[in-house]
Amino acid sequence: MATIKDIAREAGVGVGTVSRHLNGVTLKPQTARKVQDAIDRLGFTLNQVARGLKTNRTRTVGVVIPNFADIYGSTMVKYLERGLAEHGYGILVCDSSDNPVTEAEKVSQLLQRRVDALFLYPCSSNLSYLQRIPELAGPESKFPVLVADMKADGYLCDQVRTDNRDAARIAIRKLIADGHRRIGLISGPNGYFTAEERKQGYLEALEEGGISPEDSLMHMTPHFDEEGGKTALEAMLDATDPPSAVLACNYYTTLGAVQAVYDRKLCMPDELALIGFDNLGLSAMVRPALSILVQPMEEIGTEAARLLIRRMHGDREGFPVVLEMKANLLLKGST
Amino acid sequence: MATIKDIAREAGVGVGTVSRHLNGVTLKPQTARKVQDAIDRLGFTLNQVARGLKTNRTRTVGVVIPNFADIYGSTMVKYLERGLAEHGYGILVCDSSDNPVTEAEKVSQLLQRRVDALFLYPCSSNLSYLQRIPELAGPESKFPVLVADMKADGYLCDQVRTDNRDAARIAIRKLIADGHRRIGLISGPNGYFTAEERKQGYLEALEEGGISPEDSLMHMTPHFDEEGGKTALEAMLDATDPPSAVLACNYYTTLGAVQAVYDRKLCMPDELALIGFDNLGLSAMVRPALSILVQPMEEIGTEAARLLIRRMHGDREGFPVVLEMKANLLLKGST
DNA sequence: AACTGGATTGGAAACGTTTCCAATCCAGTT
DNA sequence: AACTGGATTGGAAACGTTTCCAATCCAGTT
């Protein structure tokens, strides 16, 4: 492959001149032409690895997400990539398989590859491994780290996520406005940030509505999964005083809840009003169509890109920033 | 950040020795200990960019897919990443937004970043831009390129994809075995490889069953989308001699078809048997549960990783290889 | 104790850029 | 025609590794 030296020789100029041309410095027109001709003639392409070594910037952001096959994460990454690509940045992505150990390993691999910043969608709120990383440790670390969808207070990073409390709150408010008083919640495990925030929003909305919470109506499923969603809804329906409305707090528990509704042949919204979470495509497949809280994945990805670009350009304004984007409540036939 | 020279000085050895230690060469035990101590003491991490420049290998595979937010592509990439990571390779991913021009641009950006191989999930079967790339042009190019889910005959690359003919064939065979004679097809635009292959499989199965194809039962939707799926099914149902069974050939047309079924309040499978495509999660949301052809995304990703690893290690056996993986027909209540 | 030769180690050169300083160019002035 | 000084250009040094050759070490032999 042709190098800058080959171009310099071919064009009869110095390597510095070729480099300047490649970096957008305006040369004397005839010099520029000679250089460009040589580039075209030899089919030269700049070696970004060499440039990266010299400039100490790879124009690459490291991304770690728990599961690529999950629409939520992959949609965020889609818009992250789009936003970064506009500024010439690429992404090096890793799947942590929802395993905190793998997550920490992937982060250190990415740093060995000298990414310019990290986009982390962690699988737990334990980010202590960040402290053990020399580049990141110390209060004066300037290495940009952005945490998505998870609380990272106490760590030096920006955060972008859905306003989970608000999401649950607007859903529950709507159910209360529809006259429901016994409203069930299917959320995730205690200690899991988004699960707890959504529960918090639920509690706040109940309080606003003057409804006192009942333990029997709040199910913190152990794995935030389909099975848990189904079991939780069945348990509530089997209890002595079943709910007339339920909010399922993620995609998988929504799947499970819908199945319980089908199995019991309940008619929505009359026998049970249901609001699901996350997956828009799903909504239309349920009859009546499922009302759903849609997280602003595009916005999160786009804002994350914008913020990371700023940080990589040295703008530390407002650091550390916490951006909470509002979810959208799409009302359909199930409420 | 500490470099290999700092380690050499700190440990009182030469840089070559440190390099050898880092590359797994066994040193004299006490030398190894001195080096390791220095590494630990200074918190050294190897600069992979510098290594990449010297070795001319980045241990990175470039990935271009049309839409990250699409479960099909992102699941393939998940398993691709997993398979490559086992061998120390990372992936640099780009979303082409289903745009052939962007696709070509992303490919050349990836090559500037000196990826060791390319995983391409192209948005059209026109891969002519590959020829214009100096690294890839010429019959003797050794640069590994793998094309997923698309025909790339005539280009020098390996191919891994679903056996689309077989997929459609087994679905139609099943419908024929169930006694259906009038079977509809909802596929994608002519000229679109997977759409045509699936149609081909449909035709083959009809022929086996001694059924002559009818144009009015074959709908090649212009965009392979939800709208097209719905419209196509409605058109078939409104025709004088409607089908008793239908195969929708991708996720989006399946969504559309299911909606048409709902709107007309048809009872599956009695009034219409339906087989969908791609999205497993969807199946359980439809009642009766939707029979579905599930593409072997995990297998494709895993096999692609295996093949790319081999190619990057210089093994050219069987080049160019075409791997067609069998889809899985999951039978549920809708047939 | 001196020698031998395989094992181990040291360190220069190189990978392909960028950047800085010095050298050269050349339009405008005298 | 000679001079001036800003604009342009040339090219050495450096980024942090790997690798090769040469130098050193040292266990085993004499």
PDB file of C-alpha atoms (C1' of nucleotides) in Angstrom, chain D:
ATOM      1  C1'  DA D   1      18.644  44.888  -9.701  1.00  0.00           C
ATOM      2  C1'  DA D   2      18.798  44.138  -4.809  1.00  0.00           C
ATOM      3  C1'  DC D   3      16.243  43.686  -0.716  1.00  0.00           C
ATOM      4  C1'  DT D   4      12.539  42.384   2.572  1.00  0.00           C
ATOM      5  C1'  DG D   5       9.594  39.548   5.027  1.00  0.00           C
ATOM      6  C1'  DG D   6       5.395  36.850   4.907  1.00  0.00           C
ATOM      7  C1'  DA D   7       4.025  32.555   2.666  1.00  0.00           C
ATOM      8  C1'  DT D   8       5.166  28.179   1.467  1.00  0.00           C
ATOM      9  C1'  DT D   9       7.703  24.055   1.726  1.00  0.00           C
ATOM     10  C1'  DG D  10      11.178  20.348   3.197  1.00  0.00           C
ATOM     11  C1'  DG D  11      12.431  17.001   6.237  1.00  0.00           C
ATOM     12  C1'  DA D  12      13.996  15.379  10.965  1.00  0.00           C
ATOM     13  C1'  DA D  13      12.158  13.765  15.073  1.00  0.00           C
ATOM     14  C1'  DA D  14       8.769  11.553  17.467  1.00  0.00           C
ATOM     15  C1'  DC D  15       4.499   8.645  18.707  1.00  0.00           C
ATOM     16  C1'  DG D  16       4.836   3.201  21.165  1.00  0.00           C
ATOM     17  C1'  DT D  17       5.337  -0.901  19.608  1.00  0.00           C
ATOM     18  C1'  DT D  18       7.816  -5.443  17.295  1.00  0.00           C
ATOM     19  C1'  DT D  19      11.587  -7.904  15.518  1.00  0.00           C
ATOM     20  C1'  DC D  20      15.998  -8.956  14.171  1.00  0.00           C
ATOM     21  C1'  DC D  21      20.784  -9.221  14.893  1.00  0.00           C
ATOM     22  C1'  DA D  22      24.395  -9.088  17.993  1.00  0.00           C
ATOM     23  C1'  DA D  23      25.969  -9.473  22.579  1.00  0.00           C
ATOM     24  C1'  DT D  24      25.906 -11.670  26.937  1.00  0.00           C
ATOM     25  C1'  DC D  25      24.949 -15.365  30.092  1.00  0.00           C
ATOM     26  C1'  DC D  26      25.620 -19.710  32.052  1.00  0.00           C
ATOM     27  C1'  DA D  27      25.058 -24.943  32.551  1.00  0.00           C
ATOM     28  C1'  DG D  28      27.489 -28.607  31.188  1.00  0.00           C
ATOM     29  C1'  DT D  29      31.803 -30.521  29.538  1.00  0.00           C
ATOM     30  C1'  DT D  30      36.681 -30.963  29.315  1.00  0.00           C
TER      31       DT D  30
END
